[in-house]
Coordinates of C-alpha atoms in Angstrom, one line a residue:
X3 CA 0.0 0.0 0.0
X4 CA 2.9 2.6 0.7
X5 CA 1.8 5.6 1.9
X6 CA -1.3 5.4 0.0
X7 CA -4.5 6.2 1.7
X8 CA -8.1 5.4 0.5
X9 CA -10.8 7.7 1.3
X10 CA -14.2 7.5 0.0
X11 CA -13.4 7.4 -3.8
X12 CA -10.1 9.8 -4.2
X13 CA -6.7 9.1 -3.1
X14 CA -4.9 11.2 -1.2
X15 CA -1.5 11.1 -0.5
X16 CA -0.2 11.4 3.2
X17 CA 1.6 14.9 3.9
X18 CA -0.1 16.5 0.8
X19 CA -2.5 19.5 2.0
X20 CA -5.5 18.8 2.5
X21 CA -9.0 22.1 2.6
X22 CA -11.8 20.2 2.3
X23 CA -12.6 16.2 1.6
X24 CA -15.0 14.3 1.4
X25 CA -15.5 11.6 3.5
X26 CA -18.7 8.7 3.2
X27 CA -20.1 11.7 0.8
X28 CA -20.2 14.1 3.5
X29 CA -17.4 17.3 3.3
X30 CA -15.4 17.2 6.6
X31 CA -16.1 19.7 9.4
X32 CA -12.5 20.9 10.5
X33 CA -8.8 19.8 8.5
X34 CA -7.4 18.9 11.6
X35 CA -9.7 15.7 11.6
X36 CA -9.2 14.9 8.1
X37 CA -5.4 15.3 8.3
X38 CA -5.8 12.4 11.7
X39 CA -8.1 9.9 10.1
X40 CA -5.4 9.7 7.2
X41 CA -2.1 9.5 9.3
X42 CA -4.1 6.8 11.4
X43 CA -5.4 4.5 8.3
X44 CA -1.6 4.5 7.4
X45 CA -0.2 3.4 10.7
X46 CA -2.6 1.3 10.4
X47 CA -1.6 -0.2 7.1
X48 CA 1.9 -0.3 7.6
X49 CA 1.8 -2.4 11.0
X50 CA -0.4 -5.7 9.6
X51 CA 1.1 -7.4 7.4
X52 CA -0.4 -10.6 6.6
X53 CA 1.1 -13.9 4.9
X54 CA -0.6 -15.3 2.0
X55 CA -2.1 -17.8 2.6
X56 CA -1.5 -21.6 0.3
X57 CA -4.9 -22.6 -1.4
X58 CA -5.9 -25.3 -0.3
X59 CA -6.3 -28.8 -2.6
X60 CA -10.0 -28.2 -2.8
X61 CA -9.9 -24.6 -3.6
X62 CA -7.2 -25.0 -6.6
X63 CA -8.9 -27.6 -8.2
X64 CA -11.9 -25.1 -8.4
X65 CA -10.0 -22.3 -8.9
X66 CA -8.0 -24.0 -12.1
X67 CA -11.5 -24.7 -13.6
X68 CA -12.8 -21.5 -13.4
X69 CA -9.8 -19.9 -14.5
X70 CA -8.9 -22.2 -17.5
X71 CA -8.6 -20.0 -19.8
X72 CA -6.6 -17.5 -18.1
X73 CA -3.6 -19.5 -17.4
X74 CA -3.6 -17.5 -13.7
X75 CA -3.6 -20.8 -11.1
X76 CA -1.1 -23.4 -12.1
X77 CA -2.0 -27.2 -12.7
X78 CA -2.3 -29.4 -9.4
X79 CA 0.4 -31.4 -10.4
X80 CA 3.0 -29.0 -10.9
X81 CA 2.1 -28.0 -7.3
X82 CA 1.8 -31.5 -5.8
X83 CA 5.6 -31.9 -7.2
X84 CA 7.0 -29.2 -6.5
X85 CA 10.2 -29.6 -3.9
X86 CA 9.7 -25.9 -3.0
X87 CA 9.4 -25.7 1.0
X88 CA 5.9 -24.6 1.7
X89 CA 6.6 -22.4 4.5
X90 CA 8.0 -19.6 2.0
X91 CA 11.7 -20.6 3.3
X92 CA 14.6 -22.3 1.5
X93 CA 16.0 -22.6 -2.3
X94 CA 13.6 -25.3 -3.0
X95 CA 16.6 -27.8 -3.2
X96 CA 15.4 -31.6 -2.0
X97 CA 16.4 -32.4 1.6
X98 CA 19.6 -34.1 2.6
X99 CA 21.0 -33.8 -0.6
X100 CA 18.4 -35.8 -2.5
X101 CA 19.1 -38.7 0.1
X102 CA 17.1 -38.1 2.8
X103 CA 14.0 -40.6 3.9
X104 CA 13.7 -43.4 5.7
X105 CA 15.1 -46.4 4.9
X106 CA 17.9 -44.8 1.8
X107 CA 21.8 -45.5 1.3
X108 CA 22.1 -41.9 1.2
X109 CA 23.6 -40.2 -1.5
X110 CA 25.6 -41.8 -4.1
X111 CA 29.6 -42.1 -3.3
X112 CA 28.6 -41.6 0.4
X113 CA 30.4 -44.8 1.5
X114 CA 33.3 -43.5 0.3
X115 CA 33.4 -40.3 1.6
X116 CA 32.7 -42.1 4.9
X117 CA 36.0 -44.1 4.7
X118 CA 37.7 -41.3 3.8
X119 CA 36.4 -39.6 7.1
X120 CA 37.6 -42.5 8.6
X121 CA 35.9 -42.0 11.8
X122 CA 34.0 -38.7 14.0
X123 CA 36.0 -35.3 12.9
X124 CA 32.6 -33.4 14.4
X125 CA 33.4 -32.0 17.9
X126 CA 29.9 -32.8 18.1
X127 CA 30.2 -36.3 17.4
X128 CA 30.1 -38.6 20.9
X129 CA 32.9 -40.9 19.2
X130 CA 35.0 -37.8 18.9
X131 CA 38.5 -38.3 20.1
X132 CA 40.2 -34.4 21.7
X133 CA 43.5 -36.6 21.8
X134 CA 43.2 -37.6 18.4
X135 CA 41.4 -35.5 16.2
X136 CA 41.1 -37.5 13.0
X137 CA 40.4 -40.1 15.0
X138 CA 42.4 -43.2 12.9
X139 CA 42.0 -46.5 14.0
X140 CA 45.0 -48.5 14.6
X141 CA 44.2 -52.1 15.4
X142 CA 47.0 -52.9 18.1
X143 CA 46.8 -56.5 19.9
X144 CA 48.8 -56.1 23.1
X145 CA 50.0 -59.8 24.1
X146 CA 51.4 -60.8 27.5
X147 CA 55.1 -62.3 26.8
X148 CA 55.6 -62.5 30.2
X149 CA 52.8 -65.4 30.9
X150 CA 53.3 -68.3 32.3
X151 CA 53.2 -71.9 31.2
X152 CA 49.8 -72.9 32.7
X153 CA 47.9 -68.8 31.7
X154 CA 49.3 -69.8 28.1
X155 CA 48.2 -73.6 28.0
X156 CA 44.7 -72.2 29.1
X157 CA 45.0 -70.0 25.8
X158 CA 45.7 -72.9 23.8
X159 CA 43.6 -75.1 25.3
X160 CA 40.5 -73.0 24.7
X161 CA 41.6 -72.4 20.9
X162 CA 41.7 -76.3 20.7
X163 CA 38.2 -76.5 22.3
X164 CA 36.8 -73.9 19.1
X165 CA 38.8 -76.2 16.4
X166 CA 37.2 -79.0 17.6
X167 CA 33.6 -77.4 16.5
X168 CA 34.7 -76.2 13.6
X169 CA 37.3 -78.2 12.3
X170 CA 39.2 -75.5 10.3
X171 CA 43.2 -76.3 10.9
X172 CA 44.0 -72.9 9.0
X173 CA 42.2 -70.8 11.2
X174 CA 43.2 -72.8 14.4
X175 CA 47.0 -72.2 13.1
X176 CA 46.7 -68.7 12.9
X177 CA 45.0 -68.1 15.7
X178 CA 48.0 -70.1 17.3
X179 CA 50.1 -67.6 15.3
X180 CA 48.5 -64.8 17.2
X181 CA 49.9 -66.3 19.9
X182 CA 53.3 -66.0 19.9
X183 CA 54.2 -69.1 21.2
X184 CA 56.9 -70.2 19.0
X185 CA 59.6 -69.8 22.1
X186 CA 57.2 -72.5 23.6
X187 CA 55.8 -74.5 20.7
X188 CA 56.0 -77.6 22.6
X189 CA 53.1 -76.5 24.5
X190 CA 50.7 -76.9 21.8
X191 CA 51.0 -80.5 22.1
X192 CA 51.1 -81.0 25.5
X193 CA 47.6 -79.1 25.9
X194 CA 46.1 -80.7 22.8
X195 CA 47.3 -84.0 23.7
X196 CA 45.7 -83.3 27.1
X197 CA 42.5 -81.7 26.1
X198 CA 41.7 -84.7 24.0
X199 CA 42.6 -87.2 26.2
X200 CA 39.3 -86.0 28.2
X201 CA 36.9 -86.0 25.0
X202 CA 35.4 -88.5 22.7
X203 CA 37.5 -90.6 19.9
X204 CA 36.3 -88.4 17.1
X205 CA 37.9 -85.5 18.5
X206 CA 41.2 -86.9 19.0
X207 CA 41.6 -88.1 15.2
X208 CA 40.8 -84.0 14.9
X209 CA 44.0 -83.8 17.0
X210 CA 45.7 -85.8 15.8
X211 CA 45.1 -84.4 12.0
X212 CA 45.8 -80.9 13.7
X213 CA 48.8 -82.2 15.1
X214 CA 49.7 -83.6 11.3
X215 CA 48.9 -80.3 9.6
X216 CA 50.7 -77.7 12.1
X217 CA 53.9 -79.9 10.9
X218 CA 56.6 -77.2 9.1
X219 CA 54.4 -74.6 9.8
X220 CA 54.2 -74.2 13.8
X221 CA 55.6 -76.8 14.9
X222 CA 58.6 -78.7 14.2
X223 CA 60.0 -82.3 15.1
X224 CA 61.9 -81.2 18.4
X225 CA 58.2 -79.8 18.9
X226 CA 56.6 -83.0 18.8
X227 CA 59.8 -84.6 21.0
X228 CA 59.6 -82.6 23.5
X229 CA 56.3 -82.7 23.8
X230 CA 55.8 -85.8 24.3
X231 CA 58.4 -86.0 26.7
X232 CA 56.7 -83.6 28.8
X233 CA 53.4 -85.8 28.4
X234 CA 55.2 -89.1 29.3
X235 CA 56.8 -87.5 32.4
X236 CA 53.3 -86.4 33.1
X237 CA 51.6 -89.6 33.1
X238 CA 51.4 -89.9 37.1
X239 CA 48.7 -87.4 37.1
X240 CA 47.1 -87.9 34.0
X241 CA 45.8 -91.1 34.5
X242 CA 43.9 -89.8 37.8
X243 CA 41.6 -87.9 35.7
X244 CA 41.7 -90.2 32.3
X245 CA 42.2 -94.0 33.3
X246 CA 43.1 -95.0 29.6
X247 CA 45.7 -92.3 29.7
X248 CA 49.0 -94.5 28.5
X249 CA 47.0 -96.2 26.0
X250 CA 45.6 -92.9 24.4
X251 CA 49.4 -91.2 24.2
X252 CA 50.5 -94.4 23.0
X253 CA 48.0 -94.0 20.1
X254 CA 48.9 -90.7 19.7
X255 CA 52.6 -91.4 19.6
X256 CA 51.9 -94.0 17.2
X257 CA 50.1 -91.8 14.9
X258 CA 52.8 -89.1 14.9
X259 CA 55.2 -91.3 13.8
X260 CA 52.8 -92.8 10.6
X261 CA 52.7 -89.0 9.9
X262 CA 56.1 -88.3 9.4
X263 CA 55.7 -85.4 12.5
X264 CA 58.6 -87.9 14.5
X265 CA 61.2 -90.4 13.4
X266 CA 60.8 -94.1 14.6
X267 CA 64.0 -93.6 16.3
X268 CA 61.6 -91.4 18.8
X269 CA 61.0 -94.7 20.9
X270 CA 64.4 -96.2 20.9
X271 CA 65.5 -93.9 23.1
X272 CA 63.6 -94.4 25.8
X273 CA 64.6 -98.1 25.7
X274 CA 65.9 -99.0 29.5
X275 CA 65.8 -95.7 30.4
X276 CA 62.2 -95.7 32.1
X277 CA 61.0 -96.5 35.4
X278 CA 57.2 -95.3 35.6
X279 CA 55.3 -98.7 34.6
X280 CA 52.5 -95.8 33.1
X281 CA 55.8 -95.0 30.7
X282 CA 56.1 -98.4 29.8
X283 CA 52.8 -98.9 29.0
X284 CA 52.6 -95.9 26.4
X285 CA 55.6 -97.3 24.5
X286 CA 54.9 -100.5 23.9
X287 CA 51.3 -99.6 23.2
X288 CA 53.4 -97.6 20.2
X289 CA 55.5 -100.0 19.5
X290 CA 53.3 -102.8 19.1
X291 CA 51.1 -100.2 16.9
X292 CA 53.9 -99.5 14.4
X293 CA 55.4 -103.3 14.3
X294 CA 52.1 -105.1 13.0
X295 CA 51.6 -105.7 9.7
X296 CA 50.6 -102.7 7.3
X297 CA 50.7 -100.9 11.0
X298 CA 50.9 -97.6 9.3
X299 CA 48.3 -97.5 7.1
X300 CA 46.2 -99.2 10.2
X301 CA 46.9 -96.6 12.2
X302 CA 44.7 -94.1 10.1
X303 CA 41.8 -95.5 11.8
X304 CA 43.7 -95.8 15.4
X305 CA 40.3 -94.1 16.8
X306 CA 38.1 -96.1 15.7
X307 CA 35.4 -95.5 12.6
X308 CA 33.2 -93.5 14.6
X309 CA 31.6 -89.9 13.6
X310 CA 29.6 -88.2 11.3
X311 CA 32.4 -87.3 8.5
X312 CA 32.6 -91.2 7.5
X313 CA 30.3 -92.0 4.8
X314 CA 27.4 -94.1 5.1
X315 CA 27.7 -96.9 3.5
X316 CA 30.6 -97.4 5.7
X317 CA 28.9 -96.8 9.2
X318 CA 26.0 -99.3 7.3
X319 CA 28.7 -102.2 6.9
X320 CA 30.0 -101.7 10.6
X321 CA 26.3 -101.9 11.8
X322 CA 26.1 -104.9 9.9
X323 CA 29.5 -106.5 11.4
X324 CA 28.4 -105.6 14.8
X325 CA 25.2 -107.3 14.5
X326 CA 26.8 -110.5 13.0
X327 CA 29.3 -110.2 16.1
X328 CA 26.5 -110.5 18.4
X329 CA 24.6 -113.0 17.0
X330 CA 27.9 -115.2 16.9
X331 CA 29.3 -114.1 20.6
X332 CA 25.6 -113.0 22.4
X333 CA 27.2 -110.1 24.6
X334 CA 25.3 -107.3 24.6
X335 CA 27.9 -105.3 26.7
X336 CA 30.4 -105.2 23.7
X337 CA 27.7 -104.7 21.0
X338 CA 26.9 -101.6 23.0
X339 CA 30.7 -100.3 23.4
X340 CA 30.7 -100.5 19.2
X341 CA 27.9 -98.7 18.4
X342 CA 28.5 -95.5 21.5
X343 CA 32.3 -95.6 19.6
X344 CA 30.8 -95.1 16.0
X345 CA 29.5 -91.9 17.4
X346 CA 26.4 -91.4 15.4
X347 CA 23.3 -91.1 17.4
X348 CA 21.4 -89.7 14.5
X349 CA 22.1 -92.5 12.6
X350 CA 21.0 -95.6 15.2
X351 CA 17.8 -96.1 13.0
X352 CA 19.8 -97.7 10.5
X353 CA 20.8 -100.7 13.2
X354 CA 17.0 -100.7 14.2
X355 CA 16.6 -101.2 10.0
X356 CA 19.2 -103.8 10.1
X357 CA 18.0 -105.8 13.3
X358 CA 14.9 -106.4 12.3
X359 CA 15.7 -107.6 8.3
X360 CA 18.6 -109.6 9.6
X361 CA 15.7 -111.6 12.0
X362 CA 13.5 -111.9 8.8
X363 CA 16.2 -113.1 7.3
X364 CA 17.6 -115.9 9.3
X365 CA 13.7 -117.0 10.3
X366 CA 14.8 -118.9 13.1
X367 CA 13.8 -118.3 16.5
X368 CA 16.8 -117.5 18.1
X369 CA 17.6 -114.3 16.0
X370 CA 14.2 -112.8 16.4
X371 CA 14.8 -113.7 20.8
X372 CA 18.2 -112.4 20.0
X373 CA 17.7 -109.1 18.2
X374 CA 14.7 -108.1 20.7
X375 CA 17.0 -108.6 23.5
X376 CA 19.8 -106.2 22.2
X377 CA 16.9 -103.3 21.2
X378 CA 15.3 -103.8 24.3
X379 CA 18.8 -103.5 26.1
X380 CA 19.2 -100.3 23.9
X381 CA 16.3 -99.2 24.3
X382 CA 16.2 -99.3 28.2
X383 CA 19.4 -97.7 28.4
X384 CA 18.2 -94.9 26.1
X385 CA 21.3 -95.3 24.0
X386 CA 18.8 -95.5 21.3
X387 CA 16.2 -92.8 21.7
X388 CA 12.5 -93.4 20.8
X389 CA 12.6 -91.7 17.7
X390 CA 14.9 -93.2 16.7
X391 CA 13.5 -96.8 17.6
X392 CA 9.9 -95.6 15.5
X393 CA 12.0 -94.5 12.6
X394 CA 13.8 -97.8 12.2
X395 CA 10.3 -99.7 12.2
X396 CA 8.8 -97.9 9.5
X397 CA 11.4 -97.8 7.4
X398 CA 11.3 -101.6 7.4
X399 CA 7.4 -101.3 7.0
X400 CA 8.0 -98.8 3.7
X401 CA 10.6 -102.0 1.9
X402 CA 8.3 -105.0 3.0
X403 CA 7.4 -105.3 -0.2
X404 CA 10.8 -105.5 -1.7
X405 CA 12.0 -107.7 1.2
X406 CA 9.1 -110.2 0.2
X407 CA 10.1 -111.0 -2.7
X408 CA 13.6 -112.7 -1.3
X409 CA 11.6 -113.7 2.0
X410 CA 7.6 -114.6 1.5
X411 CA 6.9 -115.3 4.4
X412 CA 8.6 -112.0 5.8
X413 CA 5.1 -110.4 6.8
X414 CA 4.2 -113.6 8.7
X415 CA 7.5 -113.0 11.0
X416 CA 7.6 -109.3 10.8
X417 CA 3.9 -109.3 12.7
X418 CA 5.4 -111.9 15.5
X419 CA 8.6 -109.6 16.0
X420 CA 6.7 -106.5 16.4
X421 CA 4.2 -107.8 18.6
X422 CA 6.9 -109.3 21.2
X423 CA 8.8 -105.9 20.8
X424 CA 5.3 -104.4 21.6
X425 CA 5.8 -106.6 24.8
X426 CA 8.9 -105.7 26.0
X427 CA 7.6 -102.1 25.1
X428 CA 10.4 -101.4 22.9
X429 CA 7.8 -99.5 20.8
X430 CA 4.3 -98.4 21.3
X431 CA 0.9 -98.8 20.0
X432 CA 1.1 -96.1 17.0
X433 CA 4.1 -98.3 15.3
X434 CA 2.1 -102.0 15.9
X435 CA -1.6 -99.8 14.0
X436 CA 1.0 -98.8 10.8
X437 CA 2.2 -102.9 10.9
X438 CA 1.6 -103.5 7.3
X439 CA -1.1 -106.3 6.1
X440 CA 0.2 -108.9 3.4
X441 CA -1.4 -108.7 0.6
X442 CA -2.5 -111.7 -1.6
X443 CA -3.5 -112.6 -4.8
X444 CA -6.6 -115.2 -5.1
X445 CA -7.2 -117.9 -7.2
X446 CA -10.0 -119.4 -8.5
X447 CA -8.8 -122.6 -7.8
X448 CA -8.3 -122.0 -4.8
X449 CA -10.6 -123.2 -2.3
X450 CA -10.5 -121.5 1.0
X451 CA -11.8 -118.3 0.4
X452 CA -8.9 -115.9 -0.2
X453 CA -7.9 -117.0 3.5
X454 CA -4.1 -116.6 4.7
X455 CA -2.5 -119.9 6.1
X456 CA -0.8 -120.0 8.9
X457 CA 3.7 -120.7 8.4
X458 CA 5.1 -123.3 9.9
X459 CA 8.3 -121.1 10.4
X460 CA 8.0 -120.3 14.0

């Protein structure tokens, strides 16, 4: 408005003389009161000031029918995307660069320019460092060389403990190699050697392959001698916590030797020179190892044949053995020590399997008494769980029709197994409903009706 007044229907200007206006169509009484009404209507028009108001959705829409033609209101759409703040502020640029939002990367080339950074250089920033303002990372490891034998066998120790879940030698050597222990290399047998002794026979032919691999890398043959000195010496207190302690270090002796880690020579020297009868033990438990006949390629499988890593059809042919070992010998004790050593409780449905098409099989009496016997022994000592016991039934229910064909009267004896199994509650009453009915073809000349005789097997 400036300093532009609007009375009635002429304009006056503020400060200009002023005789005689009219005002509402009416000439003024005095100039004085003219002069007072104008300086106040400009006051008054300087001091409000309003903001223009944004039309609303509704109101444009209207606005841009009405005014087609004239061009005046623009289109919705330009509105609608238009990055221009609404509050009358700002360049209109997008926010944050065009990476704002939730849930964005952020702009493009931002990961680098974050490396680059390389940490908080904000004073700002809670990770900001006063004592080092470009706050660089240096990865420093501060190791103890001062530690002694017993703190660093705990370290090694606990390094064999991870290996032995995931049975990676590389990483296990350089996390040895993080370790410093080169001055004292001969440590890292005497607390594998240890650590093993108090595990299962699976984990010891993983430390004994550890043992093979760290050869010319970690450790070296005066390594593995004096290592094994300092395990022989030690053999006093060993064998309070692991009974079978000369035998194991015997094996594991023997096993250094087949893998070139130790010359033969090792256990000459020791000839006449020990007292302990422990000492004794351990080296002729070696020797005798290494003197038999193809001893060492035998000593490959020095711990047995036991864990998961062996293929099946192996672990199926041991079941098999140790099934035809009972049957020929009848003690259950021993046929339980093979099948806790194979180390495969997963797989125990597989002997279950076996059992039961080895007592078809033989169709005598005394296997089927036989092969309940050792499942219900098993089964009571819950070295064979449950669901394991079920599994091994049906899967002999699912091949009764191939096993038929070499043995026909193999439903005949399957239904007398299972039922004396139900007996002995080796399984329950949801495996003896799923017991599979024989069928039979008819003949016409046939005169009984379609019905099943009875064998004379049993």
């Amino acid at each position: 408005m400036g300093d532009l007044a609007v009375i009635g229907q002429a304009p006056v200007m503020a400060g200009d003389p002023v005789d005689e206006v009219m005002v509402n169509g009416m000439a003024s009484e005095s100039k004085e009161n003219v002069e007072g009404l104008i300086n106040g209507v400009v006051e008054l028009t300087e001091r409000v000031k309003r903001r223009a108001k944004r039309p609303s959705k509704f109101m444009t829409k209207e606005l841009s029918r009405a005014n087609s033609d004239t061009q005046v209101i623009a289109p919705l759409r330009a509105l609608k995307n238009s990055r221009k703040s609404r509050n009358g502020f700002g360049r209109g640029l997008p926010k944050k660069g065009g990476a704002g939002g939730k849930g964005t990367w952020g702009a493009l080339g931002s990961e680098l320019a974050e490396e680059e950074l390389d940490g908080a250089i904000d004073s700002n920033d809670p990770n900001y460092d006063e004592a080092n303002p470009e706050n660089r990372e240096y990865k420093i490891k501060v190791i103890n060389l001062d530690r002694s034998n017993e703190e660093l066998q705990k370290q090694i120790s606990s390094l064999v403990a991870e290996y032995f879940d995931h049975g990676d030698t590389h990483e296990t050597y350089l996390s040895l190699e993080e370790l410093q222990v080169s001055t004292r290399a001969h440590l890292v047998v005497v607390s594998a050697v240890e650590l093993a002794m108090e595990h299962k026979p699976s984990h010891r032919e993983m430390t004994s392959v550890l043992l093979a691999d760290l050869y010319g890398h970690l450790l070296f043959e005066p390594h593995y001698a004096k290592g094994y000195d300092t395990l022989i010496k030690n053999l006093n207190e060993l064998v309070l916590d692991t009974p079978e302690a000369p035998t194991i270090l015997g094996n594991f002796i023997a096993r250094s030797i087949a893998d070139d880690c130790i010359p033969p020579k090792f256990l000459q020297g020791y000839k006449g020179k020990v007292d302990c009868e422990h000492a004794v033990v351990t080296l002729a438990r070696s020797d005798s190892l290494l003197s038999m006949r193809h001893g060492l390629v035998r000593l490959d499988n020095v711990w047995g044949v036991g864990g998961g890593t062996r293929p099946v059809k192996y672990l199926v042919k041991q079941m098999v053995l140790l099934l035809e070992e009972f049957l020929s010998s009848s003690d259950i004790a021993e046929a339980t020590r093979c099948l806790q050593e194979l180390e495969v409780p997963h797989f125990h449905h597989e002997l279950v399997y076996e059992a039961i098409v080895m007592a078809i099989e033989k169709m005598d009496t005394r296997t089927s008494s036989m092969m309940c016997e050792l499942l219900d022994s098993l089964h009571r000592a819950i070295i064979i769980t449950p669901t394991q016991m079920r599994a091994g039934f049906l899967r002999v229910y699912e091949d009764m029709p191939q096993i038929c064909v070499d043995v026909p009267p193999a439903y005949t004896i399957l239904e007398k197994f299972v039922l004396q199994c139900q007996t002995l509650r080796i399984v329950g009453d949801d495996v003896v409903k799923k017991l599979p009915v024989r069928g039979r073809k008819r003949f016409v000349s046939e005169g009984d009706g379609g019905r099943v005789k009875d064998d004379a097997y049993f």
